Tab-separated table of C-alpha atoms in Angstrom:
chain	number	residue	atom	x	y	z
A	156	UNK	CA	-26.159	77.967	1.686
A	157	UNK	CA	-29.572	76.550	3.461
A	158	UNK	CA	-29.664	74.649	6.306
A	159	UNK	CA	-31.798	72.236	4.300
A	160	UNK	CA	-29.154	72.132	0.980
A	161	UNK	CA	-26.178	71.873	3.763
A	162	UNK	CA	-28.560	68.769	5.195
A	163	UNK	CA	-28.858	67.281	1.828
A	164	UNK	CA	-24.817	67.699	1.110
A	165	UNK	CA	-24.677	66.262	4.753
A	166	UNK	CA	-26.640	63.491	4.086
A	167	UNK	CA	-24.865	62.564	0.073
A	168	UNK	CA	-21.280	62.729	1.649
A	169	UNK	CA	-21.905	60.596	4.832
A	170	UNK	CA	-23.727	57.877	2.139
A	171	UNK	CA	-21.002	58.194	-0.005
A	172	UNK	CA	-18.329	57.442	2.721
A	173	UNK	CA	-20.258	54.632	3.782
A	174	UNK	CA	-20.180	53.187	0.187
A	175	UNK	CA	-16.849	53.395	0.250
A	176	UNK	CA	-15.941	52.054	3.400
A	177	UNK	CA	-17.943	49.387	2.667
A	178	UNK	CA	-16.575	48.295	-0.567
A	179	UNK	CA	-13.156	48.640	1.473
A	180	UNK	CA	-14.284	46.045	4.132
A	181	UNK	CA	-15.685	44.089	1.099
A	182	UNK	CA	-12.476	43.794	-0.148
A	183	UNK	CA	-10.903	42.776	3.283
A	184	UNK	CA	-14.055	40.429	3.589
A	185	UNK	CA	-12.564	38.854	-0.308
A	186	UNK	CA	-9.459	38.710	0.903
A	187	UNK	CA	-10.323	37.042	3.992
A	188	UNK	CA	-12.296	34.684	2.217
A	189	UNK	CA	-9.353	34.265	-0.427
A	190	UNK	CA	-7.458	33.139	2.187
A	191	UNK	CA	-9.795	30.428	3.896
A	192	UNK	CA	-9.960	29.614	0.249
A	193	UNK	CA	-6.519	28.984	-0.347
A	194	UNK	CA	-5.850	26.901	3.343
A	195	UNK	CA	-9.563	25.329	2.801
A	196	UNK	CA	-7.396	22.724	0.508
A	197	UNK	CA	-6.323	21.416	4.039
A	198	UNK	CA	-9.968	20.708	4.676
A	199	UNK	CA	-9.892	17.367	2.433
A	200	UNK	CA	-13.103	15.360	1.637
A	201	UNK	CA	-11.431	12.140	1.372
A	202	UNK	CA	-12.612	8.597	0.976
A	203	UNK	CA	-11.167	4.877	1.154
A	204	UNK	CA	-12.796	2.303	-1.090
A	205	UNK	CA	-11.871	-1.174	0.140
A	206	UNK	CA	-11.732	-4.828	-0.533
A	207	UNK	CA	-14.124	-7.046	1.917
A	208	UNK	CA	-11.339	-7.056	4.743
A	209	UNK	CA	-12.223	-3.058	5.395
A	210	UNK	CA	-9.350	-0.582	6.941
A	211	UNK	CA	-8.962	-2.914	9.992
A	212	UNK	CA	-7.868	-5.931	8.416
A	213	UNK	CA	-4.123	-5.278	10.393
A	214	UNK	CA	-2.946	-5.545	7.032
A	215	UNK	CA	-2.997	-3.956	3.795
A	216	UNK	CA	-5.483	-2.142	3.949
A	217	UNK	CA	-4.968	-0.609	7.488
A	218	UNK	CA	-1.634	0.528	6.211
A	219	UNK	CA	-3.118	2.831	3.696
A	220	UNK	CA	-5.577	4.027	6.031
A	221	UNK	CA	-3.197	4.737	8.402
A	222	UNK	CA	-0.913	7.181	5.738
A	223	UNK	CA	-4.941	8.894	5.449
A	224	UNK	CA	-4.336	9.156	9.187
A	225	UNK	CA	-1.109	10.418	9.302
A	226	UNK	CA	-2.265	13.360	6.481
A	227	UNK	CA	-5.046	14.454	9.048
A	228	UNK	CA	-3.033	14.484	12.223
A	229	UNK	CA	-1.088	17.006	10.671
A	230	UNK	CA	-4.318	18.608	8.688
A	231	UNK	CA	-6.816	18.895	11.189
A	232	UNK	CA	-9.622	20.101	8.819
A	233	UNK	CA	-9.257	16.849	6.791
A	234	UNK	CA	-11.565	14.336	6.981
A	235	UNK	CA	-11.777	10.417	6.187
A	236	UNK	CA	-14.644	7.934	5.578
A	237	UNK	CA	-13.652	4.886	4.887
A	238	UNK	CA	-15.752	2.557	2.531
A	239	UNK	CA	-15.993	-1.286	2.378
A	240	UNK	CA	-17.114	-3.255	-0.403
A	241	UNK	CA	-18.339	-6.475	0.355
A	242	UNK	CA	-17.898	-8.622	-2.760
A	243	UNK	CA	-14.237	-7.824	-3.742
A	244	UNK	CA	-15.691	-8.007	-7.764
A	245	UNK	CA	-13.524	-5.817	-9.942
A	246	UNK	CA	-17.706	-4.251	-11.513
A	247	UNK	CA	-18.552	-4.009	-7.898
A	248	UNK	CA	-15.589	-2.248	-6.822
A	249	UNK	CA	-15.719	0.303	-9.533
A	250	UNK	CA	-19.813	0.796	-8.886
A	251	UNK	CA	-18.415	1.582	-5.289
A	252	UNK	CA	-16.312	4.844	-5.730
A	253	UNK	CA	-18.821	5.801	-8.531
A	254	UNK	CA	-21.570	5.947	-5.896
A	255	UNK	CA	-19.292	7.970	-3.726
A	256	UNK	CA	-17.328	10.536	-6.129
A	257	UNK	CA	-19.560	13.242	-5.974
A	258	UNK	CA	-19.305	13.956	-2.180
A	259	UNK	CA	-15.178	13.987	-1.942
A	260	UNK	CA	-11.948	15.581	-3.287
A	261	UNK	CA	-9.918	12.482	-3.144
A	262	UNK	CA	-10.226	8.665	-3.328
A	263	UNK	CA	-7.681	6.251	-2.023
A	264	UNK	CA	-8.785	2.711	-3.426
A	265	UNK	CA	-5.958	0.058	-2.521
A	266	UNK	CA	-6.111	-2.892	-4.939
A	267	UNK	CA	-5.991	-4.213	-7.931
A	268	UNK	CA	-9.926	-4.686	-8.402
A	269	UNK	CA	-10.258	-0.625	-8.291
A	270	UNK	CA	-8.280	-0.490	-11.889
A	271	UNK	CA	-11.177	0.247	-13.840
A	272	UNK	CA	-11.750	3.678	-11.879
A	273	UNK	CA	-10.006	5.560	-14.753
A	274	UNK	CA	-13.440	5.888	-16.565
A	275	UNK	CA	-14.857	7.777	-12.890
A	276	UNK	CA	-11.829	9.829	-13.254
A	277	UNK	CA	-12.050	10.806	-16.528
A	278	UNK	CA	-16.024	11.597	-16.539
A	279	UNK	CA	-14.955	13.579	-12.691
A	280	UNK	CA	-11.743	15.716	-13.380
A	281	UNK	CA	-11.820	17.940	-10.856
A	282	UNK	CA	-11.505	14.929	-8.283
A	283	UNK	CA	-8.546	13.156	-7.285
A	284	UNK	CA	-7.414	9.440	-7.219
A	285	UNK	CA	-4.678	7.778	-5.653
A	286	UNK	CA	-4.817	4.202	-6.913
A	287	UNK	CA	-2.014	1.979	-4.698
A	288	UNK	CA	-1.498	-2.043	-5.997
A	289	UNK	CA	-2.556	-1.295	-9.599
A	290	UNK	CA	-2.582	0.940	-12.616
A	291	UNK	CA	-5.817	2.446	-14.128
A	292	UNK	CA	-7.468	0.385	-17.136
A	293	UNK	CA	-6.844	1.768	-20.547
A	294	UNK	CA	-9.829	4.507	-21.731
A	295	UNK	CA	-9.741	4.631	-25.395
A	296	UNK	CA	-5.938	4.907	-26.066
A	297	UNK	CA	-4.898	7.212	-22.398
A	298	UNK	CA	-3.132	4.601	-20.237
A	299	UNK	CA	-2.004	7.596	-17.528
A	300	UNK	CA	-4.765	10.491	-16.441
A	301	UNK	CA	-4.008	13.838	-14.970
A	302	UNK	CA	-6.371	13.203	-12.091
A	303	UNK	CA	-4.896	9.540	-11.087
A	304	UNK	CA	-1.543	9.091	-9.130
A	305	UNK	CA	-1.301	5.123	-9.016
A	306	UNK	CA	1.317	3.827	-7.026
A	307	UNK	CA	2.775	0.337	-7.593
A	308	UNK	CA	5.369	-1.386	-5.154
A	309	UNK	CA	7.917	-3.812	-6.261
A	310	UNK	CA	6.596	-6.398	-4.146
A	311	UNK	CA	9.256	-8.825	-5.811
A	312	UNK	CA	12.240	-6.752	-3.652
A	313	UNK	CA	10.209	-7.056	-0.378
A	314	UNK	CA	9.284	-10.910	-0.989
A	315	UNK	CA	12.988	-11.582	-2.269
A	316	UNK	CA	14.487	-10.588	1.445
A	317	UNK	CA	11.261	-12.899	2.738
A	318	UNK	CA	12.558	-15.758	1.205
A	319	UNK	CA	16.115	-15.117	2.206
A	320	UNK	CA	15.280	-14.747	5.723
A	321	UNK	CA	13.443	-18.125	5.521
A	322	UNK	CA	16.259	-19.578	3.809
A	323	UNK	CA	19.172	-18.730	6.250
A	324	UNK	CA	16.727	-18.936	8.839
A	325	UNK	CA	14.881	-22.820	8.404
A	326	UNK	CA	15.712	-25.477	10.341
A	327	UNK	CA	14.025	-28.424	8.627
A	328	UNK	CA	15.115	-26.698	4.866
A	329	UNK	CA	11.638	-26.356	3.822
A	330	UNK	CA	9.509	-22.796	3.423
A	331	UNK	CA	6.432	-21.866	1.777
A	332	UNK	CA	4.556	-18.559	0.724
A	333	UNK	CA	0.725	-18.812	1.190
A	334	UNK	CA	-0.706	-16.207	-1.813
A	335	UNK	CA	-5.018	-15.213	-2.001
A	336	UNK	CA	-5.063	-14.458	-5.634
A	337	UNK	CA	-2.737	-14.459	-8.240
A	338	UNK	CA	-3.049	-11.021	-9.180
A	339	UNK	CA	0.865	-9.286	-10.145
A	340	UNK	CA	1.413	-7.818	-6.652
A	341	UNK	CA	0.898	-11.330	-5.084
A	342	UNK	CA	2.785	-13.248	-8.116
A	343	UNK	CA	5.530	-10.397	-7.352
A	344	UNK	CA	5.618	-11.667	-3.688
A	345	UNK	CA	5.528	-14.899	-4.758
A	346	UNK	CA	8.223	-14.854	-7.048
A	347	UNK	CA	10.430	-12.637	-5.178
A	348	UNK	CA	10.263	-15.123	-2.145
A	349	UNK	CA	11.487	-17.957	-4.673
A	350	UNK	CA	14.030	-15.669	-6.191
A	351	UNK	CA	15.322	-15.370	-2.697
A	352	UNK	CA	15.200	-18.518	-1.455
A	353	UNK	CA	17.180	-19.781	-4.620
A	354	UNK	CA	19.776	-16.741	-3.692
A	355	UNK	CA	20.618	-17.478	-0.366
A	356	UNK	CA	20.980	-21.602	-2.073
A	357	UNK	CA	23.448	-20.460	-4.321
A	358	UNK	CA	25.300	-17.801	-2.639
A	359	UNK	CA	25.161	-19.234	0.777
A	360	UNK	CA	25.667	-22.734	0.197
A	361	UNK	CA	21.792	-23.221	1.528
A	362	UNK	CA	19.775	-26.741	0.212
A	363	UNK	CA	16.408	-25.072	1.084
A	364	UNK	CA	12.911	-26.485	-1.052
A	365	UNK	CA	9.665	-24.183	-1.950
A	366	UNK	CA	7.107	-26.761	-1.171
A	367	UNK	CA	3.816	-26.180	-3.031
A	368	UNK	CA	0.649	-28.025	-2.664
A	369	UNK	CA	-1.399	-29.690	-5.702
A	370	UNK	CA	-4.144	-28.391	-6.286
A	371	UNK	CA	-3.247	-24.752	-5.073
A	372	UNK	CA	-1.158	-23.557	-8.265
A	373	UNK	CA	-2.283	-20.012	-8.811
A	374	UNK	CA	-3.735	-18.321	-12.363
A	375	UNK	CA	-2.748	-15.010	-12.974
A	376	UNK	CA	-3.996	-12.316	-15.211
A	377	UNK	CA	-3.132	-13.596	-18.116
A	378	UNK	CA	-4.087	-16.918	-17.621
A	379	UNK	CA	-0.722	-18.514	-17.198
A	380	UNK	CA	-0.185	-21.194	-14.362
A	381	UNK	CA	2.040	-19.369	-11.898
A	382	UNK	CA	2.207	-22.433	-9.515
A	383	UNK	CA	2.447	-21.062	-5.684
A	384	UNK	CA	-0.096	-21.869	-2.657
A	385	UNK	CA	-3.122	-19.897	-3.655
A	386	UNK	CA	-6.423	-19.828	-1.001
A	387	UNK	CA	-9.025	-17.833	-4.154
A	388	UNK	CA	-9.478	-14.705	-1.837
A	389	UNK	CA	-8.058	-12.178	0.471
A	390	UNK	CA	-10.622	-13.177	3.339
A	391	UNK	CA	-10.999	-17.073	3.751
A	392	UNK	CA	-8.555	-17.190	7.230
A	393	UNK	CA	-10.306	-20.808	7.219
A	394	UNK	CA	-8.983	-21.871	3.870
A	395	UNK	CA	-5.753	-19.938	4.807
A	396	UNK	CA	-5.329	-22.377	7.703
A	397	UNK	CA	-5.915	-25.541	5.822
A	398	UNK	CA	-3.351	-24.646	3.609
A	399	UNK	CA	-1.190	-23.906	6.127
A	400	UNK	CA	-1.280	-27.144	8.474
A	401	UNK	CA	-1.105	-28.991	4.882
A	402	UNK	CA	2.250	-27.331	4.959
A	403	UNK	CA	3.568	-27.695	8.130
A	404	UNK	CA	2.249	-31.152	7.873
A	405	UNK	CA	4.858	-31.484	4.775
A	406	UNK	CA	7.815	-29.995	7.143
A	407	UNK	CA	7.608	-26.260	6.193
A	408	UNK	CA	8.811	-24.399	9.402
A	409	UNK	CA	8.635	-20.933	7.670
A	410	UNK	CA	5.602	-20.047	6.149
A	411	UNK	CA	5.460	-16.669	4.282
A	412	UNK	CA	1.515	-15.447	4.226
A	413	UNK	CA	1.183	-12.664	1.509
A	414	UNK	CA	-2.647	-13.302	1.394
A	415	UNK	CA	-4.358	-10.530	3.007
A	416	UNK	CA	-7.250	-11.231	5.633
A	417	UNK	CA	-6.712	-14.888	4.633
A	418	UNK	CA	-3.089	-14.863	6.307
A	419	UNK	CA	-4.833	-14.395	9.822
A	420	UNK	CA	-5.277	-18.301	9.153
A	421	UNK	CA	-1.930	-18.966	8.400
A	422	UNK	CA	-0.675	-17.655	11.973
A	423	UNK	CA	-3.489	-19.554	13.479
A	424	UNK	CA	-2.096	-22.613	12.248
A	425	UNK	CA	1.686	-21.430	13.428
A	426	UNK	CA	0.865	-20.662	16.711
A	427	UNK	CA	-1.161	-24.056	17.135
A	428	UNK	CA	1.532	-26.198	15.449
A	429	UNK	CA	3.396	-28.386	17.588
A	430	UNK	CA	6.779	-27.611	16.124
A	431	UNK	CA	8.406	-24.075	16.511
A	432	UNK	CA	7.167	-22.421	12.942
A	433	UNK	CA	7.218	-19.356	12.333
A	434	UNK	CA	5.941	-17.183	10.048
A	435	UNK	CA	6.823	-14.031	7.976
A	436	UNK	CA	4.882	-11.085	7.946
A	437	UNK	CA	3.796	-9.009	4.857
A	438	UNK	CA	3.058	-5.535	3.812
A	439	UNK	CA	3.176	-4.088	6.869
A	440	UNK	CA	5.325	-4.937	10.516
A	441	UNK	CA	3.126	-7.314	11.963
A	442	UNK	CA	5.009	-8.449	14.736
A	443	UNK	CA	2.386	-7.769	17.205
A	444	UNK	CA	0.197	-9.957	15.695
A	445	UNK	CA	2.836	-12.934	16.164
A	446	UNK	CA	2.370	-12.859	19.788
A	447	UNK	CA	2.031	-16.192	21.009
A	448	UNK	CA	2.089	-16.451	24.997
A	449	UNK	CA	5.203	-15.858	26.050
A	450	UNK	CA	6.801	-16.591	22.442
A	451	UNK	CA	6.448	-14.717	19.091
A	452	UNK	CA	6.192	-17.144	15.659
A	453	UNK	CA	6.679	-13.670	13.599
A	454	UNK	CA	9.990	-14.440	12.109
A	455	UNK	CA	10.661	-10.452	10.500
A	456	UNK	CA	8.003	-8.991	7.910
A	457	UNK	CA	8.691	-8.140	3.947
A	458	UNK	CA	6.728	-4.260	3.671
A	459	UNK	CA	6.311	-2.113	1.110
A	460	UNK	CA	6.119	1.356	2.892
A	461	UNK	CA	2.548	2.245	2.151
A	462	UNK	CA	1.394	4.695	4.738
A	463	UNK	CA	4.252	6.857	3.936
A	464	UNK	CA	3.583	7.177	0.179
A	465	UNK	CA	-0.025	7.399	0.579
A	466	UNK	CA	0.749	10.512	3.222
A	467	UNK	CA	2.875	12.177	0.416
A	468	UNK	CA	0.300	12.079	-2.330
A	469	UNK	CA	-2.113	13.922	0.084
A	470	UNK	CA	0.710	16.570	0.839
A	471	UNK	CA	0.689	16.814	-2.728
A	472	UNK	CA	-2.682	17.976	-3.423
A	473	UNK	CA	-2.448	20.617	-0.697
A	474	UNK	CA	0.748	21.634	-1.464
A	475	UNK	CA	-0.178	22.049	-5.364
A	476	UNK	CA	2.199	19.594	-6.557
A	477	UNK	CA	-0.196	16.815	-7.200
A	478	UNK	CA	0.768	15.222	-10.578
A	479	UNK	CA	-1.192	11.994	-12.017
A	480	UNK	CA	1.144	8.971	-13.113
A	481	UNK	CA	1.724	5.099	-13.597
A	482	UNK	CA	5.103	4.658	-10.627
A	483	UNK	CA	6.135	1.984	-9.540
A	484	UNK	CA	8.678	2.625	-6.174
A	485	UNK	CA	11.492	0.465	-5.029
A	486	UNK	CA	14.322	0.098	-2.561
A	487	UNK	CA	15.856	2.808	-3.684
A	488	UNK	CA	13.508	5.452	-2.071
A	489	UNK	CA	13.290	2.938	0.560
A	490	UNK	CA	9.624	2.090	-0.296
A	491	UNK	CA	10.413	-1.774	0.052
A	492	UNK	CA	12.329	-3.815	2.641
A	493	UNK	CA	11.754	-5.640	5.183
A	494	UNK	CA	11.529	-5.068	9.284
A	495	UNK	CA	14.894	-5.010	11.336
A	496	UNK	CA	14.148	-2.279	14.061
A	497	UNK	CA	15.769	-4.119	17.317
A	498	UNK	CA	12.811	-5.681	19.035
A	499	UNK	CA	10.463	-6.165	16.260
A	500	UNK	CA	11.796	-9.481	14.520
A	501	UNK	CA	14.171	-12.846	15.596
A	502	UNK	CA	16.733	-12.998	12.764
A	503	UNK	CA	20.155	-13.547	14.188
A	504	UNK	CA	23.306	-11.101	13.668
A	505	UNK	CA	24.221	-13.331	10.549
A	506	UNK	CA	21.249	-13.125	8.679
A	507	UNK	CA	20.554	-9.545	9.401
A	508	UNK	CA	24.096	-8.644	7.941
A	509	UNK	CA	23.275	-10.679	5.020
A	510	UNK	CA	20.260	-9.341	4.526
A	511	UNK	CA	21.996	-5.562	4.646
A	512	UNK	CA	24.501	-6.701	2.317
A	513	UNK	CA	21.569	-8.006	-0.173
A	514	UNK	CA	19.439	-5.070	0.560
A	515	UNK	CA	22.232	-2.675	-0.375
A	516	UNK	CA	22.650	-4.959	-3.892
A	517	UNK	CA	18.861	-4.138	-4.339
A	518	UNK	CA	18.876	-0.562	-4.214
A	519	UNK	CA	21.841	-0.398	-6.813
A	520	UNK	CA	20.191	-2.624	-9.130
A	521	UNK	CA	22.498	-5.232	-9.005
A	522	UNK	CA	20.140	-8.065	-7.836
A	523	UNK	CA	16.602	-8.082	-9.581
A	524	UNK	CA	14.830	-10.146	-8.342
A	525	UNK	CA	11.879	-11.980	-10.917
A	526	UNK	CA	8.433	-10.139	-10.966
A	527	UNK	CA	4.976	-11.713	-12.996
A	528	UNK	CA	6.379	-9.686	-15.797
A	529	UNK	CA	9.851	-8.520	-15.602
A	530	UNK	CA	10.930	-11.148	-18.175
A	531	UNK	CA	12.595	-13.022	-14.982
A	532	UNK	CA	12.501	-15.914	-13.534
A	533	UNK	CA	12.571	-17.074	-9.885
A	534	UNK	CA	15.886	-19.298	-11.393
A	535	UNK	CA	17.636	-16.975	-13.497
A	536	UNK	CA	17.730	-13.016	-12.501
A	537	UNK	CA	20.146	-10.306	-12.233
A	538	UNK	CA	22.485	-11.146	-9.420
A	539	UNK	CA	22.339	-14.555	-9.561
């Protein structure tokens, strides 16, 4: 053979091996790639949509932030931007994630005004919604969507051991619940504190009055009068504090604030007050806001365990397990209660055990307490 023909060979075989070897590193390349794919779900887009009081209103809000926080501490890649809108409007609220849905995987919008984002999910189904305080509006006929895990809390169980605290624990036998609108979660609250109070009267031999204030009854959604001390809004701490000091004015030494932003007024008007009142917190453990000086008018606080659920639904889209749904979670996987960590409330031994006892009755279904709609009323429920 030629020099020149062996060159040629030379030349053919050494092109060949290189085509080879490099669609063998292309294929370690894919894989590689396949990979980052398959851990990029770690790397989250999300976004928070919230009502006027933002993710730093030390309340509702903040709590489902934090579970967003929680998620990224342990997934790094993650990220968060948190969105407020300013009006609170149920059109406005909706307009809000629309302007936003294109840019992340997953939206978290806490409260009821975000209901109507079924029709975002349903035009954008390769994004993800976790809806907490509310289920989606009806499209068409579909009433649950593949791409929307909404997350309701019985709100009744958390405000029923509220009211029973500030039953055992009053001293002049008169307690109030301060609501901002009379949407279900806050008629839930509301009722549930009644349903309470009225159990620890019967069952404890307590003579303890609900004292509401004329001209404060609260609406809800379907227009009936649900009665209660409702401000109008989630943010009015000023209006919040009027109603309170009307209260305490009345003889109400426990006031329960389920109001939002507008409850930052009600423990104003505790920790000015004259008398020793004190005050129950809501959603979350706000003990740390009850500081006072030396004292503490934060009496225990009625949660729902938001953080934690929201932090699940995010392991569930990385994990795969992600499944859209209408649920509404209870005592019985401990996503309602009510704080009793040593050092983070003032009940006595006595109340605290009756409390337990109560709590356990809860979880077994033997005490329901009434709800906006649970065909219950604050006088006449299950375990009653």
């Amino acid at each position: 053979m030629k020099k020149s023909t062996k060159k040629i060979v030379m030349i053919l075989f050494i092109a060949l091996m290189t085509v080879v070897m490099a669609a063998c590193g292309g294929n370690d390349s894919a894989k590689e790639n396949d990979a980052k794919s398959d851990t990029g779900k770690d790397g989250l887009k999300i976004a928070i949509v919230t009502s006027p009081s933002g993710v730093d209103d030390g309340n509702f809000n903040e709590d489902n932030y934090n579970g967003i926080l929680k998620f990224i501490e342990n997934h790094p890649t993650a990220t968060v931007k948190a969105i407020r809108e300013e009006t609170g409007d149920p059109a406005a609220a909706v307009q809000a994630v629309a302007d936003i849905v294109a840019d992340y995987d997953v939206i978290v919008t806490p409260g009821f005004q975000f209901a109507g984002v079924s029709s975002i999910a349903v035009e954008n189904p390769d994004k993800k919604f976790i809806i907490n305080d509310s289920e989606p509006a009806p499209v068409g006929d579909q009433k649950e969507f593949d791409n929307i895990y909404a997350m309701n809390f019985a709100e009744q169980e958390s405000g029923f051991f509220a009211g029973m605290a500030a039953a055992l624990e009053t001293k002049s036998n008169k307690v109030a619940v301060v609501n901002g609108i009379a949407y279900p979660s806050n008629v839930n609250y509301q009722y549930g504190f009644e349903s309470g109070v009225n159990y620890a009267n019967k069952v404890y031999g307590k003579k303890v009055e609900v004292v509401e204030l004329s001209g404060y009854a609260g609406t809800d959604v379907n227009g009936a009068d649900v009665g209660g001390n409702y401000a109008g809004s989630f943010a009015d701490a000023a209006t919040g504090k009027v109603i309170a000091n009307a209260l305490i004015d009345k003889g109400v030494d426990i006031i329960f604030p389920a109001a939002g932003g507008t409850g930052n007024g009600v423990f104003t008007a505790a920790k000015e007050a004259k008398g020793d009142v004190k005050v129950i917190g809501v959603d979350v453990d706000q003990f740390d806001d009850g500081v006072n000086g030396s004292e503490n008018i934060v009496l225990t606080s009625a949660v729902k365990f938001m953080s934690m659920n929201i932090e699940k639904a995010l392991n569930s889209v990385v994990d795969g397990s992600f499944k859209g749904g209408n649920v509404v979670l209870h005592a019985d996987t401990d996503s309602t209660g009510f704080i009793k960590e040593e050092g983070r409330h003032q009940l006595s031994e006595d109340t605290l055990k009756k409390l337990n006892d109560a709590y356990q009755l809860v979880k077994e279904g033997k005490i329901v307490p009434a709800s906006n709609f649970n065909g219950h009323t604050p006088e006449k429920f299950p375990g009653l």
